[in-house]
Amino acid sequence: MKSPSVIAALACIAFLPPAFAEPPLEATAYAQQIVSSHGGAEKLLRIVKFSETYYMGGDLTKKGTDRTSIIQAPTLWYVGKTERVSKSGKGSVCQDIWMWTLVPLTDPNTKLEIVPDIAVDGKLAHGLKVSGTIEPSINAFFDASTQDLVRIDWRGQIFTFSNPVEVDGTRVPAKCVLEGKDGKERIRTELHSIERLQKLPADLPKPEE
């Protein structure tokens, strides 16, 4: 017979809050949990317009740069009315933003694997390796309590996300700090407005074929 102290300990473990729960052993099930906690696949952002202020090199004493973008990840990124990325460069620029939307987690061609937990800003984060639709693969980490995206490791760079905001039935981080391969801060950005679009505006130029 177990002693009362052992029984009490087991009871405590059984009712630990989600922040201490283990992620599912099956990666697809965990991805489905994440998507569900963000309103479901139909609520994720496919075409989005946002305004931001970003700072290069981590120097916040200098004036930031304001810009407004319209993005249909992983293929199109308009700044103003200019398509920002050439066809040859899309894979290196738009796929990280696509991961920010969480849409890759719903793509049937995406391959998912559980990766070891890490700590982000002192909080436990569960990880998924995302490949197939994103190459090279991305390691994406999610707050163990809220399931919000908190970090992406990709191409030797680290994207740290914070300040999740509600947008038309889903959530996305509004702040991001990008560290380069040398560990130094390269870009810091804050989104001021985020809007779902049903389709690309008609006055935007056609993308490069």
PDB file of C-alpha atoms in Angstrom:
ATOM      1  CA  MET A   1       0.000   0.000   0.000  1.00  0.00           C
ATOM      2  CA  LYS A   2       1.324   3.431  -0.961  1.00  0.00           C
ATOM      3  CA  SER A   3       1.937   5.877   1.863  1.00  0.00           C
ATOM      4  CA  PRO A   4      -0.233   9.034   2.054  1.00  0.00           C
ATOM      5  CA  SER A   5       2.747  11.180   1.041  1.00  0.00           C
ATOM      6  CA  VAL A   6       3.283   9.177  -2.166  1.00  0.00           C
ATOM      7  CA  ILE A   7      -0.416   9.325  -3.018  1.00  0.00           C
ATOM      8  CA  ALA A   8      -0.409  13.088  -2.472  1.00  0.00           C
ATOM      9  CA  ALA A   9       2.623  13.487  -4.700  1.00  0.00           C
ATOM     10  CA  LEU A  10       1.014  11.466  -7.490  1.00  0.00           C
ATOM     11  CA  ALA A  11      -2.139  13.541  -7.195  1.00  0.00           C
ATOM     12  CA  CYS A  12      -0.130  16.736  -7.555  1.00  0.00           C
ATOM     13  CA  ILE A  13       1.592  15.420 -10.667  1.00  0.00           C
ATOM     14  CA  ALA A  14      -1.744  14.454 -12.208  1.00  0.00           C
ATOM     15  CA  PHE A  15      -3.035  18.002 -11.841  1.00  0.00           C
ATOM     16  CA  LEU A  16       0.013  19.972 -12.906  1.00  0.00           C
ATOM     17  CA  PRO A  17      -0.935  22.963 -15.075  1.00  0.00           C
ATOM     18  CA  PRO A  18      -0.402  22.785 -18.871  1.00  0.00           C
ATOM     19  CA  ALA A  19       2.903  24.675 -18.619  1.00  0.00           C
ATOM     20  CA  PHE A  20       4.476  21.525 -17.164  1.00  0.00           C
ATOM     21  CA  ALA A  21       2.707  18.982 -19.364  1.00  0.00           C
ATOM     22  CA  GLU A  22       4.656  16.880 -21.818  1.00  0.00           C
ATOM     23  CA  PRO A  23       3.878  17.497 -25.496  1.00  0.00           C
ATOM     24  CA  PRO A  24       2.195  14.636 -27.335  1.00  0.00           C
ATOM     25  CA  LEU A  25       4.612  11.985 -28.535  1.00  0.00           C
ATOM     26  CA  GLU A  26       3.050  12.283 -31.984  1.00  0.00           C
ATOM     27  CA  ALA A  27       4.024  15.526 -33.711  1.00  0.00           C
ATOM     28  CA  THR A  28       0.922  15.842 -35.887  1.00  0.00           C
ATOM     29  CA  ALA A  29      -1.339  15.682 -32.828  1.00  0.00           C
ATOM     30  CA  TYR A  30       0.657  18.448 -31.164  1.00  0.00           C
ATOM     31  CA  ALA A  31       0.447  20.608 -34.297  1.00  0.00           C
ATOM     32  CA  GLN A  32      -3.321  20.114 -34.323  1.00  0.00           C
ATOM     33  CA  GLN A  33      -3.472  21.254 -30.685  1.00  0.00           C
ATOM     34  CA  ILE A  34      -1.543  24.405 -31.560  1.00  0.00           C
ATOM     35  CA  VAL A  35      -3.778  25.214 -34.525  1.00  0.00           C
ATOM     36  CA  SER A  36      -6.924  24.533 -32.494  1.00  0.00           C
ATOM     37  CA  SER A  37      -5.734  26.885 -29.737  1.00  0.00           C
ATOM     38  CA  HIS A  38      -5.404  29.601 -32.397  1.00  0.00           C
ATOM     39  CA  GLY A  39      -8.994  29.323 -33.603  1.00  0.00           C
ATOM     40  CA  GLY A  40      -8.629  26.398 -35.994  1.00  0.00           C
ATOM     41  CA  ALA A  41      -7.180  26.107 -39.491  1.00  0.00           C
ATOM     42  CA  GLU A  42      -9.881  28.262 -41.083  1.00  0.00           C
ATOM     43  CA  LYS A  43      -8.960  31.210 -38.840  1.00  0.00           C
ATOM     44  CA  LEU A  44      -5.230  31.302 -39.618  1.00  0.00           C
ATOM     45  CA  LEU A  45      -4.006  34.256 -41.664  1.00  0.00           C
ATOM     46  CA  ARG A  46      -3.475  33.513 -45.357  1.00  0.00           C
ATOM     47  CA  ILE A  47      -3.362  37.074 -46.698  1.00  0.00           C
ATOM     48  CA  VAL A  48      -2.414  39.751 -44.187  1.00  0.00           C
ATOM     49  CA  LYS A  49      -1.714  43.483 -44.164  1.00  0.00           C
ATOM     50  CA  PHE A  50       0.376  44.948 -41.373  1.00  0.00           C
ATOM     51  CA  SER A  51       2.173  48.145 -40.416  1.00  0.00           C
ATOM     52  CA  GLU A  52       5.415  47.941 -38.467  1.00  0.00           C
ATOM     53  CA  THR A  53       8.396  49.854 -37.143  1.00  0.00           C
ATOM     54  CA  TYR A  54      11.706  48.039 -37.406  1.00  0.00           C
ATOM     55  CA  TYR A  55      15.213  48.778 -36.190  1.00  0.00           C
ATOM     56  CA  MET A  56      18.363  47.514 -37.855  1.00  0.00           C
ATOM     57  CA  GLY A  57      21.340  46.323 -35.846  1.00  0.00           C
ATOM     58  CA  GLY A  58      19.587  46.467 -32.499  1.00  0.00           C
ATOM     59  CA  ASP A  59      20.312  50.192 -32.043  1.00  0.00           C
ATOM     60  CA  LEU A  60      17.106  51.544 -30.523  1.00  0.00           C
ATOM     61  CA  THR A  61      18.617  55.030 -30.145  1.00  0.00           C
ATOM     62  CA  LYS A  62      18.253  55.522 -33.891  1.00  0.00           C
ATOM     63  CA  LYS A  63      14.946  56.269 -35.534  1.00  0.00           C
ATOM     64  CA  GLY A  64      13.142  53.150 -36.679  1.00  0.00           C
ATOM     65  CA  THR A  65      11.794  52.613 -40.173  1.00  0.00           C
ATOM     66  CA  ASP A  66       8.042  52.449 -40.738  1.00  0.00           C
ATOM     67  CA  ARG A  67       6.542  50.352 -43.500  1.00  0.00           C
ATOM     68  CA  THR A  68       3.279  48.709 -44.499  1.00  0.00           C
ATOM     69  CA  SER A  69       3.272  45.262 -46.077  1.00  0.00           C
ATOM     70  CA  ILE A  70       0.775  42.922 -47.682  1.00  0.00           C
ATOM     71  CA  ILE A  71       1.837  39.297 -47.540  1.00  0.00           C
ATOM     72  CA  GLN A  72       0.463  36.125 -49.031  1.00  0.00           C
ATOM     73  CA  ALA A  73       2.989  33.690 -47.634  1.00  0.00           C
ATOM     74  CA  PRO A  74       4.971  31.800 -48.694  1.00  0.00           C
ATOM     75  CA  THR A  75       5.063  33.415 -52.141  1.00  0.00           C
ATOM     76  CA  LEU A  76       4.250  37.134 -52.098  1.00  0.00           C
ATOM     77  CA  TRP A  77       5.418  40.117 -50.037  1.00  0.00           C
ATOM     78  CA  TYR A  78       4.417  43.607 -51.132  1.00  0.00           C
ATOM     79  CA  VAL A  79       5.855  46.709 -49.468  1.00  0.00           C
ATOM     80  CA  GLY A  80       3.560  49.477 -50.566  1.00  0.00           C
ATOM     81  CA  LYS A  81       2.821  48.423 -54.136  1.00  0.00           C
ATOM     82  CA  THR A  82       6.199  46.857 -54.811  1.00  0.00           C
ATOM     83  CA  GLU A  83       6.680  43.093 -54.724  1.00  0.00           C
ATOM     84  CA  ARG A  84       9.654  42.900 -52.392  1.00  0.00           C
ATOM     85  CA  VAL A  85      11.116  39.516 -53.243  1.00  0.00           C
ATOM     86  CA  SER A  86      12.233  38.107 -56.577  1.00  0.00           C
ATOM     87  CA  LYS A  87      11.095  34.623 -57.539  1.00  0.00           C
ATOM     88  CA  SER A  88      14.559  33.226 -56.827  1.00  0.00           C
ATOM     89  CA  GLY A  89      14.641  34.729 -53.334  1.00  0.00           C
ATOM     90  CA  LYS A  90      11.210  33.837 -52.019  1.00  0.00           C
ATOM     91  CA  GLY A  91      12.325  30.684 -50.255  1.00  0.00           C
ATOM     92  CA  SER A  92      14.806  32.615 -48.124  1.00  0.00           C
ATOM     93  CA  VAL A  93      12.444  35.404 -47.068  1.00  0.00           C
ATOM     94  CA  CYS A  94       8.770  34.444 -47.047  1.00  0.00           C
ATOM     95  CA  GLN A  95       8.890  31.022 -45.414  1.00  0.00           C
ATOM     96  CA  ASP A  96       9.705  32.361 -41.954  1.00  0.00           C
ATOM     97  CA  ILE A  97       6.682  34.663 -42.182  1.00  0.00           C
ATOM     98  CA  TRP A  98       4.604  31.710 -43.332  1.00  0.00           C
ATOM     99  CA  MET A  99       5.626  29.904 -40.146  1.00  0.00           C
ATOM    100  CA  TRP A 100       4.554  33.002 -38.182  1.00  0.00           C
ATOM    101  CA  THR A 101       1.010  32.417 -39.509  1.00  0.00           C
ATOM    102  CA  LEU A 102       1.112  28.728 -38.430  1.00  0.00           C
ATOM    103  CA  VAL A 103      -0.376  27.723 -41.794  1.00  0.00           C
ATOM    104  CA  PRO A 104       2.471  25.258 -42.553  1.00  0.00           C
ATOM    105  CA  LEU A 105       1.193  23.145 -39.651  1.00  0.00           C
ATOM    106  CA  THR A 106      -1.991  22.501 -41.665  1.00  0.00           C
ATOM    107  CA  ASP A 107      -0.382  21.698 -45.019  1.00  0.00           C
ATOM    108  CA  PRO A 108      -0.664  17.971 -45.890  1.00  0.00           C
ATOM    109  CA  ASN A 109       2.803  18.088 -47.470  1.00  0.00           C
ATOM    110  CA  THR A 110       4.441  19.313 -44.264  1.00  0.00           C
ATOM    111  CA  LYS A 111       6.543  16.819 -42.315  1.00  0.00           C
ATOM    112  CA  LEU A 112       6.602  17.227 -38.531  1.00  0.00           C
ATOM    113  CA  GLU A 113       8.856  15.885 -35.795  1.00  0.00           C
ATOM    114  CA  ILE A 114       9.028  16.577 -32.062  1.00  0.00           C
ATOM    115  CA  VAL A 115      12.312  18.253 -31.039  1.00  0.00           C
ATOM    116  CA  PRO A 116      13.649  18.702 -27.483  1.00  0.00           C
ATOM    117  CA  ASP A 117      12.128  21.368 -25.232  1.00  0.00           C
ATOM    118  CA  ILE A 118      13.969  24.625 -24.609  1.00  0.00           C
ATOM    119  CA  ALA A 119      13.468  27.673 -22.384  1.00  0.00           C
ATOM    120  CA  VAL A 120      12.522  30.991 -23.998  1.00  0.00           C
ATOM    121  CA  ASP A 121      12.668  34.014 -21.696  1.00  0.00           C
ATOM    122  CA  GLY A 122      12.653  31.626 -18.751  1.00  0.00           C
ATOM    123  CA  LYS A 123       9.545  29.740 -19.864  1.00  0.00           C
ATOM    124  CA  LEU A 124       9.246  26.167 -21.087  1.00  0.00           C
ATOM    125  CA  ALA A 125       8.716  25.829 -24.843  1.00  0.00           C
ATOM    126  CA  HIS A 126       7.886  22.674 -26.805  1.00  0.00           C
ATOM    127  CA  GLY A 127       9.396  22.275 -30.266  1.00  0.00           C
ATOM    128  CA  LEU A 128       8.469  20.993 -33.717  1.00  0.00           C
ATOM    129  CA  LYS A 129      10.747  20.443 -36.681  1.00  0.00           C
ATOM    130  CA  VAL A 130       8.852  21.598 -39.777  1.00  0.00           C
ATOM    131  CA  SER A 131      10.047  20.416 -43.191  1.00  0.00           C
ATOM    132  CA  GLY A 132       8.765  19.299 -46.580  1.00  0.00           C
ATOM    133  CA  THR A 133       6.982  22.568 -47.324  1.00  0.00           C
ATOM    134  CA  ILE A 134       9.807  24.603 -45.766  1.00  0.00           C
ATOM    135  CA  GLU A 135      13.398  23.949 -46.794  1.00  0.00           C
ATOM    136  CA  PRO A 136      15.752  23.972 -45.080  1.00  0.00           C
ATOM    137  CA  SER A 137      13.649  22.825 -42.168  1.00  0.00           C
ATOM    138  CA  ILE A 138      12.549  25.170 -39.393  1.00  0.00           C
ATOM    139  CA  ASN A 139      12.546  24.364 -35.683  1.00  0.00           C
ATOM    140  CA  ALA A 140       9.554  26.182 -34.216  1.00  0.00           C
ATOM    141  CA  PHE A 141       8.992  26.492 -30.461  1.00  0.00           C
ATOM    142  CA  PHE A 142       5.718  27.173 -28.673  1.00  0.00           C
ATOM    143  CA  ASP A 143       5.005  28.363 -25.142  1.00  0.00           C
ATOM    144  CA  ALA A 144       4.057  25.234 -23.202  1.00  0.00           C
ATOM    145  CA  SER A 145       1.239  27.056 -21.415  1.00  0.00           C
ATOM    146  CA  THR A 146      -0.322  29.220 -24.157  1.00  0.00           C
ATOM    147  CA  GLN A 147       0.900  27.366 -27.281  1.00  0.00           C
ATOM    148  CA  ASP A 148       1.858  30.712 -28.827  1.00  0.00           C
ATOM    149  CA  LEU A 149       4.854  30.795 -31.165  1.00  0.00           C
ATOM    150  CA  VAL A 150       7.862  32.101 -29.216  1.00  0.00           C
ATOM    151  CA  ARG A 151      10.884  31.169 -31.315  1.00  0.00           C
ATOM    152  CA  ILE A 152      12.029  29.973 -34.734  1.00  0.00           C
ATOM    153  CA  ASP A 153      15.489  28.569 -35.451  1.00  0.00           C
ATOM    154  CA  TRP A 154      16.172  28.736 -39.193  1.00  0.00           C
ATOM    155  CA  ARG A 155      19.225  29.023 -41.429  1.00  0.00           C
ATOM    156  CA  GLY A 156      21.456  29.524 -38.395  1.00  0.00           C
ATOM    157  CA  GLN A 157      19.380  32.501 -37.215  1.00  0.00           C
ATOM    158  CA  ILE A 158      17.096  32.837 -34.202  1.00  0.00           C
ATOM    159  CA  PHE A 159      13.749  34.657 -34.338  1.00  0.00           C
ATOM    160  CA  THR A 160      12.315  35.374 -30.876  1.00  0.00           C
ATOM    161  CA  PHE A 161       8.636  36.331 -30.768  1.00  0.00           C
ATOM    162  CA  SER A 162       6.542  38.014 -28.084  1.00  0.00           C
ATOM    163  CA  ASN A 163       3.417  40.094 -27.457  1.00  0.00           C
ATOM    164  CA  PRO A 164       0.783  37.846 -29.085  1.00  0.00           C
ATOM    165  CA  VAL A 165      -2.294  39.764 -30.228  1.00  0.00           C
ATOM    166  CA  GLU A 166      -5.783  38.715 -31.290  1.00  0.00           C
ATOM    167  CA  VAL A 167      -6.556  39.157 -34.988  1.00  0.00           C
ATOM    168  CA  ASP A 168      -9.989  38.172 -36.268  1.00  0.00           C
ATOM    169  CA  GLY A 169     -10.270  34.940 -34.329  1.00  0.00           C
ATOM    170  CA  THR A 170      -6.622  33.915 -34.216  1.00  0.00           C
ATOM    171  CA  ARG A 171      -3.382  35.084 -32.546  1.00  0.00           C
ATOM    172  CA  VAL A 172       0.005  36.097 -33.900  1.00  0.00           C
ATOM    173  CA  PRO A 173       3.078  37.612 -32.215  1.00  0.00           C
ATOM    174  CA  ALA A 174       3.411  41.373 -32.717  1.00  0.00           C
ATOM    175  CA  LYS A 175       7.101  41.631 -31.774  1.00  0.00           C
ATOM    176  CA  CYS A 176      10.148  39.863 -33.179  1.00  0.00           C
ATOM    177  CA  VAL A 177      13.901  40.050 -32.575  1.00  0.00           C
ATOM    178  CA  LEU A 178      16.181  38.426 -35.149  1.00  0.00           C
ATOM    179  CA  GLU A 179      19.679  37.316 -34.173  1.00  0.00           C
ATOM    180  CA  GLY A 180      22.172  36.448 -36.899  1.00  0.00           C
ATOM    181  CA  LYS A 181      24.553  33.510 -37.086  1.00  0.00           C
ATOM    182  CA  ASP A 182      27.061  35.515 -35.023  1.00  0.00           C
ATOM    183  CA  GLY A 183      24.558  35.819 -32.168  1.00  0.00           C
ATOM    184  CA  LYS A 184      24.197  39.577 -32.624  1.00  0.00           C
ATOM    185  CA  GLU A 185      20.853  41.289 -32.991  1.00  0.00           C
ATOM    186  CA  ARG A 186      20.150  42.169 -36.614  1.00  0.00           C
ATOM    187  CA  ILE A 187      16.548  43.346 -36.662  1.00  0.00           C
ATOM    188  CA  ARG A 188      13.917  44.233 -34.077  1.00  0.00           C
ATOM    189  CA  THR A 189      10.380  44.867 -35.260  1.00  0.00           C
ATOM    190  CA  GLU A 190       7.008  45.718 -33.754  1.00  0.00           C
ATOM    191  CA  LEU A 191       3.717  45.413 -35.626  1.00  0.00           C
ATOM    192  CA  HIS A 192       1.254  48.230 -34.948  1.00  0.00           C
ATOM    193  CA  SER A 193      -1.721  46.990 -36.955  1.00  0.00           C
ATOM    194  CA  ILE A 194      -2.537  43.578 -38.396  1.00  0.00           C
ATOM    195  CA  GLU A 195      -5.477  43.013 -40.735  1.00  0.00           C
ATOM    196  CA  ARG A 196      -6.795  39.917 -42.459  1.00  0.00           C
ATOM    197  CA  LEU A 197      -7.496  40.369 -46.182  1.00  0.00           C
ATOM    198  CA  GLN A 198      -9.813  38.109 -48.149  1.00  0.00           C
ATOM    199  CA  LYS A 199      -7.868  38.680 -51.371  1.00  0.00           C
ATOM    200  CA  LEU A 200      -4.980  40.714 -52.727  1.00  0.00           C
ATOM    201  CA  PRO A 201      -5.941  44.309 -53.611  1.00  0.00           C
ATOM    202  CA  ALA A 202      -6.640  44.686 -57.323  1.00  0.00           C
ATOM    203  CA  ASP A 203      -4.227  47.609 -57.692  1.00  0.00           C
ATOM    204  CA  LEU A 204      -1.158  45.553 -56.749  1.00  0.00           C
ATOM    205  CA  PRO A 205       1.107  44.615 -59.670  1.00  0.00           C
ATOM    206  CA  LYS A 206       1.133  41.007 -60.794  1.00  0.00           C
ATOM    207  CA  PRO A 207       3.963  38.972 -59.261  1.00  0.00           C
ATOM    208  CA  GLU A 208       7.023  37.957 -61.230  1.00  0.00           C
ATOM    209  CA  GLU A 209       6.423  34.772 -63.224  1.00  0.00           C
TER     210      GLU A 209
END
